[in-house]
């Protein structure tokens, strides 16, 4: 990664802008990480869930008598038991309304199926036993009388006339018909356009596949009537709120949620699922801890999946190649049940981004959310923004070809200029900063674009086709500002909290409501503290993932941890520094206005008199001579940060690849990412985050596809034997460069980096493949670009064997 701006690199050796080694990694590489499945005790009961083998069926009867009599089986519960105990259903926490103003269809989501199952893997019963083996044996002895019903798993087909009906309260399987933008204005612009370009696109369905599958362990203490849930969650406070207020009907003080080390999340661990719900309830019912961990095959069936859009997009341009309007119609698959943010990802997090990095005067998007007999669709890394970028960047290349304009020139003509910021899009977003010309120019330089023609000829001499593809993108990050979140009719806010506790020695503990799943929060947050207070990182601890120790939090979603959690920490540090300044002024017998603060040293301006932060901390707790302004001992602070706007990372991603036209095999030669993520706290961690997203983009573009059989609704790619993941031997070096502009509205100037790699690259890969295949007449490809799919495209284009 390129060096930071000089002003950013200044400061303490462990502060902002330094590639400090991740302090949490030592325990991980030594095998001392503490994951949910490490936290069990002898005597815990083990739970196994009986799951529907059918995508759609009526449950006529469940006979558990034989299974319940087996040695070691403690209890078997069905949906009827939860109903009897008035256990609430799993909520959707983000409601939207349709074009007609009517609220979306929101069917109930019981934790255990009641009366009907609606996707393969839908939980029907839970068996609690003395061991997992006993519980698994008992599964075969539970007899469920199913009456199969016709399923529908196809995203577009779900809305066809005559498609099997999944919910009575959602006629035609339509959850919501939603829109944004100026439909009439767009129609008028199209009527007068010099050119209209259209494209049909499928954004393939993906499975998150974090290294650690989901797990949970629930404990009920009858002594104080209090639950503890250990779970693999990205939002422990959110899980507590849903379980307490919407499902169990208990005060928040009666449930502690602990999310210890988490081995990857990528969005799928944001949500509350059936398993955590049932375990928490069952732990009190049985007065014994109950544990469960998913097997990988289960995760494929039950974890929320991502993408799965079918879109038609049209772009109107004038004769000079300026975009004058954009019209997009999308069908998005939300699965059988609405997950917590299921309606938001293909609407709020997708359609408003359709302006991208371009000046587009008029935009209209229509999104229809379709119920299908599949597991829930919700956030997966990028969550709506990759889908919007894919639409735009595929359209841009198609428009360039149709208008005979160089594809980079077409982009440059339509870029939002650097001096046009702040820029308000026609879809209601206000971008605060960006430099799209700069990121594209840097990417062209790094890729050695002038040398591409020679590289292409060298490939052709070897019987291969070489192509290069570009994608210039912009996304939203940082989470929804509370004012926007509440205006959408959703509950609560999206601010973040941090507590700063300075110890008498000068060591610091930070308690923050975000939660890491491998991002390096313990290091980055410590760097912020070290930069401001001059405390060595080894003397800074970061506490997260425990609702008893951290009083509030909205968790880690949407690249918000640094942007919002880090900003809350800065606000808390400001309070600590303000008090420390007054204490130093009192000790040095000067006015607080005479104190200058730099990296933990509090100096009297114009003199050599100063106090170190550790001495101020000792003074604060000794309480022997405190100023009248601060008579209370101690040095702590609590702070909240509520963003006034989203942040807008952006950049340019480039892919260069070779294709063997005889086999359809793709070999990626180079991937270059030039990203604008604002202030970079730790360049090494940012590089790793972006590289991770780039790798997942390669997976989506070339390999991954959660494929359901259209007749039976069975998941056909339900294991790593069939769901292909990218491997190290197919990855080129992932070259990450930084071309940053500062976010203008948070104290760190940060924009977020965790998802940019997954946003910009997929269309660059597809554009590169089409560039390579253009001499053969191939005009269109859908992801994933499997060898068979490319080979078929070559044959259908009529190239046959004449590809040399």
mmCIF file of N, CA and C in Angstrom, residues 22 28 262 264 516-521 689:
data_model
loop_
_atom_site.group_PDB
_atom_site.id
_atom_site.type_symbol
_atom_site.label_atom_id
_atom_site.label_comp_id
_atom_site.label_asym_id
_atom_site.label_seq_id
_atom_site.Cartn_x
_atom_site.Cartn_y
_atom_site.Cartn_z
ATOM 1 N N UNK A 22 -0.959 -6.601 14.572
ATOM 2 C CA UNK A 22 -2.211 -6.812 15.309
ATOM 3 C C UNK A 22 -1.930 -7.485 16.643
ATOM 4 N N UNK A 28 -4.342 -15.796 18.823
ATOM 5 C CA UNK A 28 -4.912 -16.648 17.780
ATOM 6 C C UNK A 28 -3.896 -17.652 17.248
ATOM 7 N N UNK A 262 -14.854 -14.243 17.387
ATOM 8 C CA UNK A 262 -15.730 -14.695 16.315
ATOM 9 C C UNK A 262 -14.889 -14.897 15.060
ATOM 10 N N UNK A 264 -14.934 -14.783 11.746
ATOM 11 C CA UNK A 264 -15.514 -14.317 10.492
ATOM 12 C C UNK A 264 -17.017 -14.173 10.582
ATOM 13 N N UNK A 516 -15.529 -7.144 16.814
ATOM 14 C CA UNK A 516 -14.657 -7.649 15.760
ATOM 15 C C UNK A 516 -14.950 -9.108 15.430
ATOM 16 N N UNK A 517 -14.853 -9.428 14.152
ATOM 17 C CA UNK A 517 -14.854 -10.833 13.714
ATOM 18 C C UNK A 517 -13.592 -11.111 12.900
ATOM 19 N N UNK A 518 -12.507 -10.428 13.255
ATOM 20 C CA UNK A 518 -11.247 -10.612 12.557
ATOM 21 C C UNK A 518 -10.699 -9.336 11.949
ATOM 22 N N UNK A 519 -11.379 -8.204 12.143
ATOM 23 C CA UNK A 519 -10.980 -6.965 11.485
ATOM 24 C C UNK A 519 -9.796 -6.263 12.142
ATOM 25 N N UNK A 520 -9.449 -6.629 13.387
ATOM 26 C CA UNK A 520 -8.328 -5.974 14.049
ATOM 27 C C UNK A 520 -8.722 -4.792 14.906
ATOM 28 N N UNK A 521 -9.935 -4.792 15.453
ATOM 29 C CA UNK A 521 -10.386 -3.675 16.279
ATOM 30 C C UNK A 521 -9.483 -3.436 17.484
ATOM 31 N N UNK A 689 -7.880 -6.030 4.859
ATOM 32 C CA UNK A 689 -9.330 -5.962 4.719
ATOM 33 C C UNK A 689 -9.740 -5.869 3.246
#
